[in-house]
CSV table of C-alpha atoms and ligand atoms in Angstrom, one decimal:
chain,number,residue,atom,x,y,z
O,1,UNK,CA,0.0,0.0,0.0
O,2,UNK,CA,1.5,3.3,-1.1
O,3,UNK,CA,1.2,6.1,1.3
O,4,UNK,CA,1.8,9.8,0.6
O,5,UNK,CA,2.6,11.8,3.7
O,6,UNK,CA,2.6,15.6,3.6
O,7,UNK,CA,5.8,17.3,4.4
O,8,UNK,CA,6.1,19.0,7.7
O,9,UNK,CA,4.5,22.2,6.5
O,10,UNK,CA,6.3,25.2,7.7
O,11,UNK,CA,7.1,28.8,6.7
O,12,UNK,CA,9.3,27.7,3.8
O,13,UNK,CA,7.0,25.2,2.2
O,14,UNK,CA,6.5,25.9,-1.5
O,15,UNK,CA,3.0,25.4,-2.9
O,16,UNK,CA,1.8,24.1,-6.3
O,17,UNK,CA,-1.7,23.5,-7.4
O,18,UNK,CA,-4.0,22.3,-10.2
O,19,UNK,CA,-6.8,24.6,-11.2
O,20,UNK,CA,-9.9,23.3,-13.0
O,21,UNK,CA,-13.6,22.9,-12.9
O,22,UNK,CA,-14.5,20.2,-12.1
O,23,UNK,CA,-11.4,19.2,-10.2
O,24,UNK,CA,-12.3,16.7,-7.4
O,25,UNK,CA,-11.4,13.8,-9.7
O,26,UNK,CA,-7.8,15.0,-10.3
O,27,UNK,CA,-5.0,12.4,-9.7
O,28,UNK,CA,-2.3,15.1,-10.0
O,29,UNK,CA,-2.0,15.9,-6.2
O,30,UNK,CA,-1.3,12.2,-5.5
O,31,UNK,CA,1.3,12.1,-8.2
O,32,UNK,CA,3.1,15.4,-7.5
O,33,UNK,CA,3.1,15.0,-3.7
O,34,UNK,CA,4.6,11.5,-4.0
O,35,UNK,CA,7.4,13.1,-6.2
O,36,UNK,CA,8.1,15.9,-3.7
O,37,UNK,CA,8.3,13.3,-0.9
O,38,UNK,CA,10.6,11.0,-2.9
O,39,UNK,CA,13.1,13.8,-3.4
O,40,UNK,CA,12.7,15.2,0.2
O,41,UNK,CA,11.4,18.5,-1.1
O,42,UNK,CA,9.5,20.8,1.3
O,43,UNK,CA,6.8,21.3,-1.4
O,44,UNK,CA,3.1,20.6,-1.4
O,45,UNK,CA,0.5,20.2,-4.2
O,46,UNK,CA,-3.2,20.8,-3.8
O,47,UNK,CA,-6.3,21.3,-6.1
O,48,UNK,CA,-8.5,24.4,-6.5
O,49,UNK,CA,-11.9,24.4,-8.0
O,50,UNK,CA,-11.8,27.6,-10.1
O,51,UNK,CA,-14.4,28.8,-12.6
O,52,UNK,CA,-13.3,30.4,-15.8
O,53,UNK,CA,-14.5,33.8,-14.8
O,54,UNK,CA,-12.1,33.7,-11.8
O,55,UNK,CA,-9.1,32.3,-13.6
O,56,UNK,CA,-7.3,35.7,-14.0
O,57,UNK,CA,-7.9,36.6,-10.4
O,58,UNK,CA,-6.6,33.2,-9.3
O,59,UNK,CA,-3.4,33.6,-11.3
O,60,UNK,CA,-2.8,37.2,-10.2
O,61,UNK,CA,-3.4,36.2,-6.6
O,62,UNK,CA,-0.8,33.4,-7.0
O,63,UNK,CA,1.7,36.0,-8.3
O,64,UNK,CA,1.1,38.1,-5.2
O,65,UNK,CA,1.5,35.1,-3.0
O,66,UNK,CA,4.6,33.9,-4.7
O,67,UNK,CA,3.2,30.4,-5.3
O,68,UNK,CA,5.6,28.1,-7.1
O,69,UNK,CA,3.5,26.8,-9.9
O,70,UNK,CA,0.2,25.7,-11.3
O,71,UNK,CA,-1.2,23.1,-13.6
O,72,UNK,CA,-4.3,24.0,-15.5
O,73,UNK,CA,-6.9,21.6,-16.7
O,74,UNK,CA,-10.4,21.8,-18.3
O,75,UNK,CA,-11.6,24.5,-19.1
O,76,UNK,CA,-8.6,26.8,-18.6
O,77,UNK,CA,-5.9,25.8,-21.0
O,78,UNK,CA,-6.8,28.1,-23.9
O,79,UNK,CA,-8.1,31.0,-21.7
O,80,UNK,CA,-4.8,31.3,-19.8
O,81,UNK,CA,-2.6,32.0,-22.8
O,82,UNK,CA,-3.4,35.7,-22.7
O,83,UNK,CA,-2.7,35.9,-19.0
O,84,UNK,CA,1.0,34.9,-19.2
O,85,UNK,CA,4.0,37.2,-19.2
O,86,UNK,CA,6.0,34.7,-21.3
O,87,UNK,CA,5.1,31.5,-23.3
O,88,UNK,CA,7.5,28.6,-24.1
O,89,UNK,CA,7.7,27.3,-27.7
O,90,UNK,CA,5.2,24.5,-27.0
O,91,UNK,CA,2.6,26.9,-25.5
O,92,UNK,CA,3.0,29.1,-28.5
O,93,UNK,CA,2.9,26.3,-31.0
O,94,UNK,CA,-0.2,24.6,-29.5
O,95,UNK,CA,-2.0,27.8,-28.3
O,96,UNK,CA,-2.6,26.3,-24.9
O,97,UNK,CA,-1.0,26.5,-21.4
O,98,UNK,CA,-1.2,23.6,-18.9
O,99,UNK,CA,1.8,24.5,-16.7
O,100,UNK,CA,2.6,27.9,-15.1
O,101,UNK,CA,5.8,28.8,-13.2
O,102,UNK,CA,5.9,31.9,-11.1
O,103,UNK,CA,9.5,33.2,-11.2
O,104,UNK,CA,11.1,36.0,-9.3
O,105,UNK,CA,13.1,38.2,-11.6
O,106,UNK,CA,14.6,41.6,-10.7
O,107,UNK,CA,12.3,41.8,-7.7
O,108,UNK,CA,9.2,41.1,-9.8
O,109,UNK,CA,7.3,37.9,-10.1
O,110,UNK,CA,7.0,36.8,-13.8
O,111,UNK,CA,4.3,34.4,-15.0
O,112,UNK,CA,5.7,31.9,-17.4
O,113,UNK,CA,3.3,29.6,-19.4
O,114,UNK,CA,4.3,26.2,-20.7
O,115,UNK,CA,2.6,23.3,-22.6
O,116,UNK,CA,3.8,19.9,-21.3
O,117,UNK,CA,0.7,18.1,-22.7
O,118,UNK,CA,1.9,17.9,-26.3
O,119,UNK,CA,5.2,16.2,-25.6
O,120,UNK,CA,3.5,13.8,-23.2
O,121,UNK,CA,1.3,12.6,-26.1
O,122,UNK,CA,4.2,11.3,-28.1
O,123,UNK,CA,6.2,10.0,-25.1
O,124,UNK,CA,3.2,8.0,-23.9
O,125,UNK,CA,2.4,6.6,-27.4
O,126,UNK,CA,6.0,5.5,-27.7
O,127,UNK,CA,6.4,4.1,-24.2
O,128,UNK,CA,3.0,2.6,-23.7
O,129,UNK,CA,2.2,1.3,-27.2
O,130,UNK,CA,5.6,1.1,-28.8
O,131,UNK,CA,4.3,3.5,-31.5
O,132,UNK,CA,6.6,5.1,-34.0
O,133,UNK,CA,4.8,8.2,-35.1
O,134,UNK,CA,6.8,9.1,-38.2
O,135,UNK,CA,5.1,7.7,-41.2
O,136,UNK,CA,2.2,6.3,-39.2
O,137,UNK,CA,-1.5,6.3,-40.2
O,138,UNK,CA,-3.7,7.6,-37.4
O,139,UNK,CA,-7.4,8.0,-36.8
O,140,UNK,CA,-8.0,10.8,-34.3
O,141,UNK,CA,-11.4,11.1,-32.6
O,142,UNK,CA,-12.3,14.6,-31.2
O,143,UNK,CA,-11.5,18.1,-32.2
O,144,UNK,CA,-11.8,20.0,-28.9
O,145,UNK,CA,-8.8,21.4,-27.0
O,146,UNK,CA,-7.2,18.0,-26.5
O,147,UNK,CA,-8.0,16.9,-30.0
O,148,UNK,CA,-6.4,20.0,-31.5
O,149,UNK,CA,-3.2,19.6,-29.5
O,150,UNK,CA,-3.0,15.9,-30.4
O,151,UNK,CA,-3.6,16.6,-34.1
O,152,UNK,CA,-0.9,19.3,-34.3
O,153,UNK,CA,1.5,17.2,-32.3
O,154,UNK,CA,1.0,14.1,-34.5
O,155,UNK,CA,1.5,16.3,-37.6
O,156,UNK,CA,4.6,17.8,-36.2
O,157,UNK,CA,5.9,14.3,-35.6
O,158,UNK,CA,5.4,13.7,-39.3
O,159,UNK,CA,2.7,11.0,-39.3
O,160,UNK,CA,1.9,10.1,-42.9
O,161,UNK,CA,-1.9,10.1,-42.8
O,162,UNK,CA,-4.2,11.7,-40.3
O,163,UNK,CA,-8.0,11.1,-40.3
O,164,UNK,CA,-9.9,13.5,-38.1
O,165,UNK,CA,-13.4,12.6,-37.0
O,166,UNK,CA,-15.6,14.7,-34.8
O,167,UNK,CA,-19.3,15.1,-34.0
O,168,UNK,CA,-19.1,18.8,-35.1
O,169,UNK,CA,-17.5,18.3,-38.5
O,170,UNK,CA,-16.6,22.0,-38.9
O,171,UNK,CA,-14.2,21.8,-36.0
O,172,UNK,CA,-12.4,18.9,-37.5
O,173,UNK,CA,-12.2,20.8,-40.8
O,174,UNK,CA,-10.7,23.8,-39.1
O,175,UNK,CA,-7.9,21.7,-37.6
O,176,UNK,CA,-7.4,19.9,-41.0
O,177,UNK,CA,-7.0,23.3,-42.7
O,178,UNK,CA,-4.5,24.4,-40.1
O,179,UNK,CA,-2.5,21.2,-40.6
O,180,UNK,CA,-2.5,21.6,-44.4
O,181,UNK,CA,-1.0,25.0,-43.9
O,182,UNK,CA,1.5,24.3,-41.2
O,183,UNK,CA,2.5,20.7,-42.0
O,184,UNK,CA,1.9,20.2,-45.8
O,185,UNK,CA,3.7,16.8,-45.9
O,186,UNK,CA,0.9,15.2,-43.8
O,187,UNK,CA,-2.1,13.8,-45.7
O,188,UNK,CA,-5.1,14.9,-43.7
O,189,UNK,CA,-8.8,14.0,-44.2
O,190,UNK,CA,-12.0,14.6,-42.1
O,191,UNK,CA,-13.5,11.0,-42.5
O,192,UNK,CA,-12.9,7.5,-41.4
O,193,UNK,CA,-10.0,5.7,-43.2
O,194,UNK,CA,-10.6,3.0,-45.7
O,195,UNK,CA,-7.9,0.4,-45.0
O,196,UNK,CA,-5.6,-0.6,-42.1
O,197,UNK,CA,-4.1,1.9,-39.8
O,198,UNK,CA,-1.6,2.0,-37.0
O,199,UNK,CA,-3.5,3.9,-34.3
O,200,UNK,CA,-6.9,5.1,-33.2
O,201,UNK,CA,-6.6,7.9,-30.6
O,202,UNK,CA,-9.6,9.1,-28.6
O,203,UNK,CA,-9.4,12.7,-27.6
O,204,UNK,CA,-13.2,13.2,-27.0
O,205,UNK,CA,-14.7,13.2,-23.6
O,206,UNK,CA,-17.0,10.2,-24.5
O,207,UNK,CA,-16.2,7.4,-22.1
O,208,UNK,CA,-15.8,9.5,-18.9
O,209,UNK,CA,-19.3,8.4,-17.9
O,210,UNK,CA,-20.1,4.7,-17.8
O,211,UNK,CA,-23.3,5.3,-19.8
O,212,UNK,CA,-21.4,7.0,-22.6
O,213,UNK,CA,-21.4,5.3,-26.0
O,214,UNK,CA,-18.1,4.6,-27.7
O,215,UNK,CA,-16.7,7.6,-29.6
O,216,UNK,CA,-16.0,5.3,-32.6
O,217,UNK,CA,-18.6,4.2,-35.1
O,218,UNK,CA,-17.5,0.6,-35.6
O,219,UNK,CA,-19.8,0.2,-38.6
O,220,UNK,CA,-17.7,2.8,-40.4
O,221,UNK,CA,-14.4,1.6,-38.9
O,222,UNK,CA,-14.1,-1.9,-37.5
O,223,UNK,CA,-11.4,-2.1,-34.9
O,224,UNK,CA,-9.7,-5.2,-36.4
O,225,UNK,CA,-8.3,-2.7,-38.9
O,226,UNK,CA,-6.3,-0.9,-36.2
O,227,UNK,CA,-3.0,-2.1,-34.7
O,228,UNK,CA,-3.4,-0.1,-31.5
O,229,UNK,CA,-5.9,2.1,-29.7
O,230,UNK,CA,-5.1,4.8,-27.2
O,231,UNK,CA,-7.8,6.5,-25.0
O,232,UNK,CA,-6.8,9.8,-23.4
O,233,UNK,CA,-9.3,9.0,-20.7
O,234,UNK,CA,-7.8,7.3,-17.7
O,235,UNK,CA,-10.8,7.3,-15.3
O,236,UNK,CA,-12.5,4.9,-15.9
O,237,UNK,CA,-9.2,3.0,-16.8
O,238,UNK,CA,-11.0,0.8,-19.3
O,239,UNK,CA,-13.6,2.6,-21.4
O,240,UNK,CA,-16.1,1.0,-23.8
O,241,UNK,CA,-13.6,1.8,-26.7
O,242,UNK,CA,-10.7,0.1,-25.0
O,243,UNK,CA,-12.7,-3.0,-24.0
O,244,UNK,CA,-13.8,-3.3,-27.6
O,245,UNK,CA,-10.3,-2.7,-28.9
O,246,UNK,CA,-8.9,-5.5,-26.7
O,247,UNK,CA,-11.6,-7.9,-28.0
O,248,UNK,CA,-10.6,-7.0,-31.5
O,249,UNK,CA,-6.9,-7.9,-30.7
O,250,UNK,CA,-5.5,-4.4,-30.7
O,251,UNK,CA,-2.7,-3.2,-28.4
O,252,UNK,CA,-4.3,-0.7,-25.9
O,253,UNK,CA,-3.4,2.0,-23.4
O,254,UNK,CA,-5.4,4.5,-21.4
O,255,UNK,CA,-4.4,8.1,-20.7
O,256,UNK,CA,-2.4,7.4,-17.5
O,257,UNK,CA,0.9,7.7,-19.3
O,258,UNK,CA,-0.1,11.1,-20.8
O,259,UNK,CA,-1.0,12.4,-17.4
O,260,UNK,CA,2.2,11.0,-16.0
O,261,UNK,CA,4.5,12.6,-18.6
O,262,UNK,CA,2.9,16.0,-18.6
O,263,UNK,CA,3.2,16.0,-14.8
O,264,UNK,CA,6.8,14.8,-14.9
O,265,UNK,CA,7.8,17.7,-17.2
O,266,UNK,CA,5.9,20.2,-15.1
O,267,UNK,CA,7.8,18.9,-12.0
O,268,UNK,CA,11.1,19.6,-13.7
O,269,UNK,CA,10.0,23.1,-14.7
O,270,UNK,CA,9.0,24.0,-11.2
O,271,UNK,CA,11.8,22.3,-9.2
O,272,UNK,CA,14.6,22.1,-11.6
O,273,UNK,CA,15.1,18.5,-10.4
O,274,UNK,CA,14.8,15.3,-12.5
O,275,UNK,CA,11.3,13.9,-11.9
O,276,UNK,CA,11.1,10.5,-10.1
O,277,UNK,CA,9.0,9.0,-12.9
O,278,UNK,CA,8.6,5.5,-11.4
O,279,UNK,CA,7.4,6.9,-8.1
O,280,UNK,CA,5.0,9.2,-10.0
O,281,UNK,CA,3.6,6.3,-12.0
O,282,UNK,CA,3.0,4.1,-8.9
O,283,UNK,CA,1.2,7.0,-7.2
O,284,UNK,CA,-1.0,7.4,-10.2
O,285,UNK,CA,-1.7,3.7,-10.5
O,286,UNK,CA,-2.6,3.6,-6.9
O,287,UNK,CA,-4.9,6.6,-7.2
O,288,UNK,CA,-6.6,5.3,-10.4
O,289,UNK,CA,-6.6,1.5,-10.1
O,290,UNK,CA,-6.6,1.4,-6.3
O,291,UNK,CA,-3.6,-1.0,-6.0
L,301,ATR,P1,-11.1,18.9,-24.2
L,301,ATR,O1,-10.4,20.1,-23.7
L,301,ATR,O2,-11.0,17.8,-23.2
L,301,ATR,O3,-10.7,18.5,-25.5
L,301,ATR,P2,-13.5,20.0,-25.3
L,301,ATR,O4,-12.7,21.0,-26.0
L,301,ATR,O5,-14.8,20.3,-24.6
L,301,ATR,O6,-12.7,19.3,-24.2
L,301,ATR,O7,-13.8,18.8,-26.4
L,301,ATR,C1,-14.6,17.7,-26.1
L,301,ATR,C2,-14.6,16.8,-27.3
L,301,ATR,O8,-15.4,15.6,-27.1
L,301,ATR,C3,-15.1,17.4,-28.6
L,301,ATR,O9,-14.4,16.8,-29.7
L,301,ATR,C4,-16.6,17.0,-28.6
L,301,ATR,O10,-17.2,17.0,-29.8
L,301,ATR,P3,-17.8,18.4,-30.4
L,301,ATR,O11,-16.6,19.2,-31.0
L,301,ATR,O12,-18.8,18.0,-31.5
L,301,ATR,O13,-18.5,19.1,-29.2
L,301,ATR,C5,-16.5,15.6,-28.1
L,301,ATR,N1,-17.7,15.2,-27.5
L,301,ATR,C6,-18.2,15.6,-26.3
L,301,ATR,N2,-19.4,15.0,-26.0
L,301,ATR,C7,-19.7,14.3,-27.1
L,301,ATR,C8,-20.8,13.5,-27.5
L,301,ATR,N3,-21.9,13.3,-26.7
L,301,ATR,N4,-20.8,12.9,-28.7
L,301,ATR,C9,-19.7,13.0,-29.5
L,301,ATR,N5,-18.6,13.8,-29.2
L,301,ATR,C10,-18.7,14.4,-28.1
């Protein structure tokens, strides 16, 4: 049984937090506190329920309090971009911020925005599915915030063919047009693929509730035509899509690895220390699978 003890909180404890709405389901506090503890850091990570209308006040308040850093989750990642003093290359490229570092510079506290989600997508696909993205054929479900980041990241990794399917077709078309402009070597279409492909990637929110239908129309794309299926959802750990993929003989993974790697990179940004990735993975597994 893995236990996470708080540090002896005192006047020098540094604070990090995740901001979102809803936030009560977040596994990030378990993961980050385990990492602080493993490295003997006097740091602490909590979660705040923050509505979009209060995001700017929360970030400015954190600047005044000299908080160490934030993670942002739904629905804040796009909204926060305009609230940063600086943006790293990834935040600029993907137009979204999921990690904030408050840094003291010349007596002032600067707010630096980062995107650690995009890299986490390719690291997790590689580590958890053995996926080589360059030259791959991918069906991506979803064209919201997560879908857009995934589509652009896959295109930047030079996948050969990208099929974008979304309930609201115009949103998939918008992303397809952006990819055609920014990554002209990628063949992109807003429909289900005809033949065999390497990967189906779910970036919709369908599957979060047990009553949700699968995000994939298996009449249009039977799963035995895919080598691997990744679901960005990690709670529940086995969605309807993943269960069906397993039955069809596909290699499968849920979004735990993505959550892990975005968090590991954020940890490095805040603390400057190498993240204890194994400890962080165990803490997440304990939080999500309960063992
Ligand atoms: P996130 O930041 O997690 O991507 P989002 O931007 O709200 O959240 O995107 C949610 C995604 O799930 C979208 O692709 C959405 O489809 P629409 O663009 O048509 O809204 C998809 N989604 C959510 N509920 C859905 C449903 N009931 N059926 C099909 N797709 C759904």
